């Protein structure tokens, strides 16, 4: 334990992709995606509850055949839509989230 975000990013920068497999039947917050997205490493996820609020920021698959296709594309240089990634990161920035809370409290 005790790894830092910098160490995580070192691994992500050395990786072809981050393959996430998460399933949930409850309310979900894809915090791993939030943490790793700005590394530039393509994130591949099983389509499901964790990907409901994600668009082109991550690469999704539904079954093993699609996973094989997505992995092959990543190895050929495919990445997620960079504009979508940047928009997602900007929308989830600490400043943006803080501004939403300020607006919420001012409206009460």
Short mmCIF file of N, CA and C in Angstrom, two decimals:
data_model
loop_
_atom_site.label_atom_id
_atom_site.label_comp_id
_atom_site.label_asym_id
_atom_site.label_seq_id
_atom_site.Cartn_x
_atom_site.Cartn_y
_atom_site.Cartn_z
N UNK A 1 0.81 -1.18 0.00
CA UNK A 1 0.00 0.00 0.00
C UNK A 1 0.85 1.24 0.00
N UNK A 2 0.20 2.38 0.12
CA UNK A 2 0.90 3.64 0.21
C UNK A 2 1.34 4.23 -1.12
N UNK A 3 0.88 3.67 -2.24
CA UNK A 3 1.27 4.23 -3.52
C UNK A 3 0.65 5.60 -3.70
N UNK A 4 1.35 6.45 -4.39
CA UNK A 4 0.84 7.80 -4.64
C UNK A 4 0.20 7.87 -6.02
N UNK A 5 -0.51 8.96 -6.25
CA UNK A 5 -1.09 9.18 -7.56
C UNK A 5 0.02 9.29 -8.60
N UNK A 6 1.15 9.88 -8.23
CA UNK A 6 2.28 9.98 -9.16
C UNK A 6 2.76 8.60 -9.57
N UNK A 7 2.85 7.68 -8.61
CA UNK A 7 3.27 6.31 -8.94
C UNK A 7 2.24 5.63 -9.84
N UNK A 8 0.97 5.85 -9.55
CA UNK A 8 -0.09 5.31 -10.39
C UNK A 8 0.06 5.82 -11.81
N UNK A 9 0.28 7.12 -11.96
CA UNK A 9 0.43 7.70 -13.29
C UNK A 9 1.67 7.17 -13.99
N UNK A 10 2.74 6.89 -13.26
CA UNK A 10 3.93 6.27 -13.87
C UNK A 10 3.55 4.94 -14.52
N UNK A 11 2.76 4.14 -13.81
CA UNK A 11 2.31 2.87 -14.37
C UNK A 11 1.38 3.09 -15.57
N UNK A 12 0.47 4.03 -15.45
CA UNK A 12 -0.47 4.29 -16.55
C UNK A 12 0.26 4.80 -17.79
N UNK A 13 1.26 5.65 -17.62
CA UNK A 13 2.03 6.15 -18.76
C UNK A 13 2.81 5.04 -19.45
N UNK A 14 3.16 4.00 -18.71
CA UNK A 14 3.90 2.87 -19.28
C UNK A 14 2.98 1.80 -19.85
N UNK A 15 1.68 1.98 -19.69
CA UNK A 15 0.70 0.95 -20.10
C UNK A 15 0.06 1.29 -21.43
N UNK A 16 -0.35 0.26 -22.14
CA UNK A 16 -1.11 0.46 -23.38
C UNK A 16 -2.55 0.85 -23.08
N UNK A 17 -3.09 0.35 -21.96
CA UNK A 17 -4.47 0.63 -21.60
C UNK A 17 -4.70 0.24 -20.14
N UNK A 18 -5.75 0.83 -19.56
CA UNK A 18 -6.22 0.45 -18.24
C UNK A 18 -7.53 -0.29 -18.45
N UNK A 19 -7.55 -1.56 -18.11
CA UNK A 19 -8.74 -2.39 -18.28
C UNK A 19 -9.45 -2.47 -16.94
N UNK A 20 -10.64 -1.86 -16.87
CA UNK A 20 -11.43 -1.87 -15.64
C UNK A 20 -12.63 -2.78 -15.82
N UNK A 21 -12.82 -3.64 -14.84
CA UNK A 21 -14.00 -4.51 -14.84
C UNK A 21 -14.71 -4.27 -13.52
N UNK A 22 -15.82 -3.56 -13.59
CA UNK A 22 -16.60 -3.27 -12.39
C UNK A 22 -18.05 -3.53 -12.70
N UNK A 23 -18.72 -4.14 -11.75
CA UNK A 23 -20.15 -4.35 -11.85
C UNK A 23 -20.78 -3.88 -10.56
N UNK A 24 -21.93 -3.27 -10.66
CA UNK A 24 -22.63 -2.82 -9.47
C UNK A 24 -24.12 -2.76 -9.78
N UNK A 25 -24.88 -3.05 -8.76
CA UNK A 25 -26.33 -2.97 -8.91
C UNK A 25 -26.89 -1.81 -8.09
N UNK A 26 -26.01 -1.03 -7.50
CA UNK A 26 -26.40 0.12 -6.68
C UNK A 26 -25.99 1.40 -7.39
N UNK A 27 -26.14 2.51 -6.70
CA UNK A 27 -25.67 3.79 -7.23
C UNK A 27 -24.16 3.74 -7.34
N UNK A 28 -23.63 4.24 -8.45
CA UNK A 28 -22.19 4.15 -8.67
C UNK A 28 -21.60 5.51 -8.99
N UNK A 29 -20.37 5.69 -8.60
CA UNK A 29 -19.58 6.86 -8.97
C UNK A 29 -18.26 6.32 -9.51
N UNK A 30 -17.99 6.55 -10.78
CA UNK A 30 -16.77 5.99 -11.36
C UNK A 30 -15.51 6.76 -10.94
N UNK A 31 -15.20 6.72 -9.65
CA UNK A 31 -14.08 7.51 -9.12
C UNK A 31 -12.73 7.07 -9.69
N UNK A 32 -12.59 5.78 -10.02
CA UNK A 32 -11.34 5.32 -10.62
C UNK A 32 -11.13 6.01 -11.97
N UNK A 33 -12.21 6.14 -12.73
CA UNK A 33 -12.13 6.84 -14.02
C UNK A 33 -11.75 8.29 -13.79
N UNK A 34 -12.39 8.95 -12.82
CA UNK A 34 -12.07 10.34 -12.53
C UNK A 34 -10.59 10.49 -12.21
N UNK A 35 -10.04 9.57 -11.44
CA UNK A 35 -8.65 9.65 -11.01
C UNK A 35 -7.68 9.40 -12.17
N UNK A 36 -8.02 8.46 -13.04
CA UNK A 36 -7.06 8.00 -14.05
C UNK A 36 -7.21 8.66 -15.42
N UNK A 37 -8.32 9.30 -15.69
CA UNK A 37 -8.61 9.78 -17.03
C UNK A 37 -7.57 10.76 -17.56
N UNK A 38 -7.10 11.67 -16.74
CA UNK A 38 -6.18 12.69 -17.25
C UNK A 38 -4.77 12.15 -17.46
N UNK A 39 -4.53 10.88 -17.20
CA UNK A 39 -3.21 10.29 -17.45
C UNK A 39 -2.94 10.14 -18.94
N UNK A 40 -4.00 10.12 -19.74
CA UNK A 40 -3.84 9.91 -21.17
C UNK A 40 -3.86 8.44 -21.57
N UNK A 41 -3.87 7.55 -20.59
CA UNK A 41 -3.93 6.12 -20.85
C UNK A 41 -5.37 5.75 -21.20
N UNK A 42 -5.59 5.07 -22.34
CA UNK A 42 -6.96 4.68 -22.67
C UNK A 42 -7.56 3.79 -21.58
N UNK A 43 -8.80 4.06 -21.24
CA UNK A 43 -9.51 3.28 -20.23
C UNK A 43 -10.56 2.44 -20.95
N UNK A 44 -10.50 1.14 -20.72
CA UNK A 44 -11.43 0.19 -21.34
C UNK A 44 -12.30 -0.37 -20.23
N UNK A 45 -13.62 -0.27 -20.42
CA UNK A 45 -14.55 -0.70 -19.36
C UNK A 45 -15.69 -1.53 -19.93
N UNK A 46 -16.12 -2.49 -19.13
CA UNK A 46 -17.33 -3.25 -19.44
C UNK A 46 -18.51 -2.30 -19.38
N UNK A 47 -19.33 -2.31 -20.42
CA UNK A 47 -20.50 -1.43 -20.44
C UNK A 47 -21.47 -1.86 -19.35
N UNK A 48 -21.92 -0.90 -18.57
CA UNK A 48 -22.84 -1.20 -17.48
C UNK A 48 -23.10 0.03 -16.64
N UNK A 49 -23.46 -0.18 -15.37
CA UNK A 49 -23.80 0.93 -14.48
C UNK A 49 -22.67 1.95 -14.38
N UNK A 50 -21.42 1.48 -14.34
CA UNK A 50 -20.29 2.39 -14.18
C UNK A 50 -20.07 3.26 -15.42
N UNK A 51 -20.60 2.86 -16.55
CA UNK A 51 -20.37 3.63 -17.76
C UNK A 51 -21.58 4.45 -18.19
N UNK A 52 -22.66 4.41 -17.40
CA UNK A 52 -23.89 5.12 -17.79
C UNK A 52 -23.66 6.61 -17.99
N UNK A 53 -22.84 7.24 -17.16
CA UNK A 53 -22.60 8.68 -17.25
C UNK A 53 -21.37 9.02 -18.07
N UNK A 54 -20.77 8.03 -18.69
CA UNK A 54 -19.57 8.26 -19.48
C UNK A 54 -19.90 8.12 -20.96
N UNK A 55 -19.33 9.00 -21.75
CA UNK A 55 -19.55 8.95 -23.19
C UNK A 55 -18.32 8.40 -23.88
N UNK A 56 -17.74 9.24 -24.72
CA UNK A 56 -16.58 8.85 -25.51
C UNK A 56 -15.27 8.98 -24.74
N UNK A 57 -15.36 9.28 -23.43
CA UNK A 57 -14.15 9.44 -22.61
C UNK A 57 -13.45 8.12 -22.39
N UNK A 58 -14.22 7.05 -22.41
CA UNK A 58 -13.67 5.71 -22.20
C UNK A 58 -14.08 4.82 -23.37
N UNK A 59 -13.36 3.74 -23.55
CA UNK A 59 -13.68 2.76 -24.57
C UNK A 59 -14.47 1.64 -23.89
N UNK A 60 -15.61 1.29 -24.47
CA UNK A 60 -16.51 0.33 -23.81
C UNK A 60 -16.64 -0.95 -24.63
N UNK A 61 -16.92 -2.02 -23.91
CA UNK A 61 -17.20 -3.30 -24.55
C UNK A 61 -18.35 -3.98 -23.83
N UNK A 62 -19.08 -4.84 -24.58
CA UNK A 62 -20.23 -5.54 -24.01
C UNK A 62 -19.94 -7.01 -23.74
N UNK A 63 -19.01 -7.58 -24.50
CA UNK A 63 -18.72 -9.00 -24.35
C UNK A 63 -17.26 -9.25 -24.73
N UNK A 64 -16.84 -10.49 -24.64
CA UNK A 64 -15.45 -10.85 -24.88
C UNK A 64 -15.01 -10.51 -26.30
N UNK A 65 -15.89 -10.73 -27.28
CA UNK A 65 -15.54 -10.41 -28.67
C UNK A 65 -15.28 -8.92 -28.84
N UNK A 66 -16.13 -8.08 -28.25
CA UNK A 66 -15.92 -6.63 -28.33
C UNK A 66 -14.65 -6.22 -27.59
N UNK A 67 -14.37 -6.87 -26.47
CA UNK A 67 -13.13 -6.57 -25.74
C UNK A 67 -11.92 -6.85 -26.62
N UNK A 68 -11.93 -7.97 -27.31
CA UNK A 68 -10.82 -8.30 -28.22
C UNK A 68 -10.66 -7.22 -29.29
N UNK A 69 -11.78 -6.76 -29.85
CA UNK A 69 -11.74 -5.72 -30.88
C UNK A 69 -11.17 -4.42 -30.33
N UNK A 70 -11.66 -4.01 -29.16
CA UNK A 70 -11.20 -2.76 -28.55
C UNK A 70 -9.71 -2.84 -28.22
N UNK A 71 -9.28 -3.96 -27.66
CA UNK A 71 -7.85 -4.13 -27.34
C UNK A 71 -7.00 -4.05 -28.60
N UNK A 72 -7.44 -4.71 -29.68
CA UNK A 72 -6.70 -4.66 -30.94
C UNK A 72 -6.61 -3.23 -31.45
N UNK A 73 -7.70 -2.48 -31.34
CA UNK A 73 -7.69 -1.08 -31.78
C UNK A 73 -6.74 -0.24 -30.94
N UNK A 74 -6.72 -0.47 -29.63
CA UNK A 74 -5.81 0.27 -28.75
C UNK A 74 -4.37 -0.03 -29.12
N UNK A 75 -4.07 -1.30 -29.38
CA UNK A 75 -2.70 -1.67 -29.74
C UNK A 75 -2.30 -1.06 -31.08
N UNK A 76 -3.29 -0.69 -31.90
CA UNK A 76 -3.03 -0.01 -33.16
C UNK A 76 -3.03 1.51 -33.02
N UNK A 77 -3.21 2.00 -31.79
CA UNK A 77 -3.11 3.44 -31.55
C UNK A 77 -4.40 4.16 -31.24
N UNK A 78 -5.52 3.46 -31.20
CA UNK A 78 -6.79 4.12 -30.90
C UNK A 78 -6.82 4.60 -29.46
N UNK A 79 -7.37 5.77 -29.27
CA UNK A 79 -7.59 6.32 -27.93
C UNK A 79 -9.02 6.83 -27.86
N UNK A 80 -9.44 7.17 -26.67
CA UNK A 80 -10.76 7.77 -26.51
C UNK A 80 -10.77 9.14 -27.17
N UNK A 81 -11.95 9.67 -27.40
CA UNK A 81 -12.12 11.00 -27.99
C UNK A 81 -11.48 12.04 -27.07
N UNK A 82 -10.38 12.65 -27.52
CA UNK A 82 -9.62 13.57 -26.67
C UNK A 82 -10.44 14.79 -26.27
N UNK A 83 -11.27 15.28 -27.17
CA UNK A 83 -12.12 16.43 -26.83
C UNK A 83 -13.10 16.06 -25.71
N UNK A 84 -13.66 14.86 -25.79
CA UNK A 84 -14.58 14.40 -24.74
C UNK A 84 -13.84 14.23 -23.41
N UNK A 85 -12.61 13.73 -23.47
CA UNK A 85 -11.80 13.57 -22.25
C UNK A 85 -11.56 14.93 -21.61
N UNK A 86 -11.13 15.91 -22.41
CA UNK A 86 -10.83 17.25 -21.88
C UNK A 86 -12.08 17.91 -21.31
N UNK A 87 -13.21 17.76 -21.99
CA UNK A 87 -14.47 18.33 -21.50
C UNK A 87 -14.87 17.66 -20.18
N UNK A 88 -14.72 16.35 -20.10
CA UNK A 88 -15.06 15.61 -18.88
C UNK A 88 -14.19 16.08 -17.72
N UNK A 89 -12.90 16.18 -17.96
CA UNK A 89 -11.96 16.60 -16.90
C UNK A 89 -12.28 18.01 -16.44
N UNK A 90 -12.54 18.91 -17.39
CA UNK A 90 -12.85 20.30 -17.03
C UNK A 90 -14.13 20.37 -16.21
N UNK A 91 -15.12 19.56 -16.56
CA UNK A 91 -16.39 19.57 -15.85
C UNK A 91 -16.32 18.98 -14.46
N UNK A 92 -15.31 18.18 -14.20
CA UNK A 92 -15.16 17.53 -12.89
C UNK A 92 -14.04 18.15 -12.07
N UNK A 93 -13.49 19.26 -12.52
CA UNK A 93 -12.38 19.89 -11.79
C UNK A 93 -12.86 20.38 -10.43
N UNK A 94 -11.93 20.48 -9.50
CA UNK A 94 -12.28 20.92 -8.14
C UNK A 94 -12.95 22.29 -8.16
N UNK A 95 -12.45 23.19 -8.98
CA UNK A 95 -13.03 24.52 -9.07
C UNK A 95 -14.46 24.50 -9.59
N UNK A 96 -14.70 23.68 -10.58
CA UNK A 96 -16.04 23.57 -11.17
C UNK A 96 -17.03 22.97 -10.16
N UNK A 97 -16.60 21.93 -9.46
CA UNK A 97 -17.46 21.29 -8.46
C UNK A 97 -17.74 22.27 -7.31
N UNK A 98 -16.71 22.99 -6.87
CA UNK A 98 -16.89 23.98 -5.80
C UNK A 98 -17.89 25.05 -6.24
N UNK A 99 -17.79 25.50 -7.49
CA UNK A 99 -18.71 26.51 -7.99
C UNK A 99 -20.15 26.01 -7.97
N UNK A 100 -20.36 24.75 -8.30
CA UNK A 100 -21.71 24.18 -8.26
C UNK A 100 -22.26 24.17 -6.84
N UNK A 101 -21.41 23.84 -5.86
CA UNK A 101 -21.85 23.86 -4.46
C UNK A 101 -22.19 25.28 -4.02
N UNK A 102 -21.38 26.25 -4.41
CA UNK A 102 -21.65 27.64 -4.06
C UNK A 102 -23.00 28.07 -4.63
N UNK A 103 -23.24 27.74 -5.89
CA UNK A 103 -24.51 28.08 -6.52
C UNK A 103 -25.67 27.39 -5.82
N UNK A 104 -25.48 26.15 -5.41
CA UNK A 104 -26.52 25.43 -4.69
C UNK A 104 -26.84 26.11 -3.37
N UNK A 105 -25.82 26.44 -2.58
CA UNK A 105 -26.04 27.08 -1.28
C UNK A 105 -26.64 28.47 -1.42
N UNK A 106 -26.25 29.19 -2.46
CA UNK A 106 -26.82 30.53 -2.68
C UNK A 106 -28.29 30.44 -3.06
N UNK A 107 -28.69 29.33 -3.66
CA UNK A 107 -30.09 29.19 -4.09
C UNK A 107 -31.01 28.76 -2.94
N UNK A 108 -30.45 28.37 -1.82
CA UNK A 108 -31.26 27.90 -0.68
C UNK A 108 -31.86 29.04 0.10
#
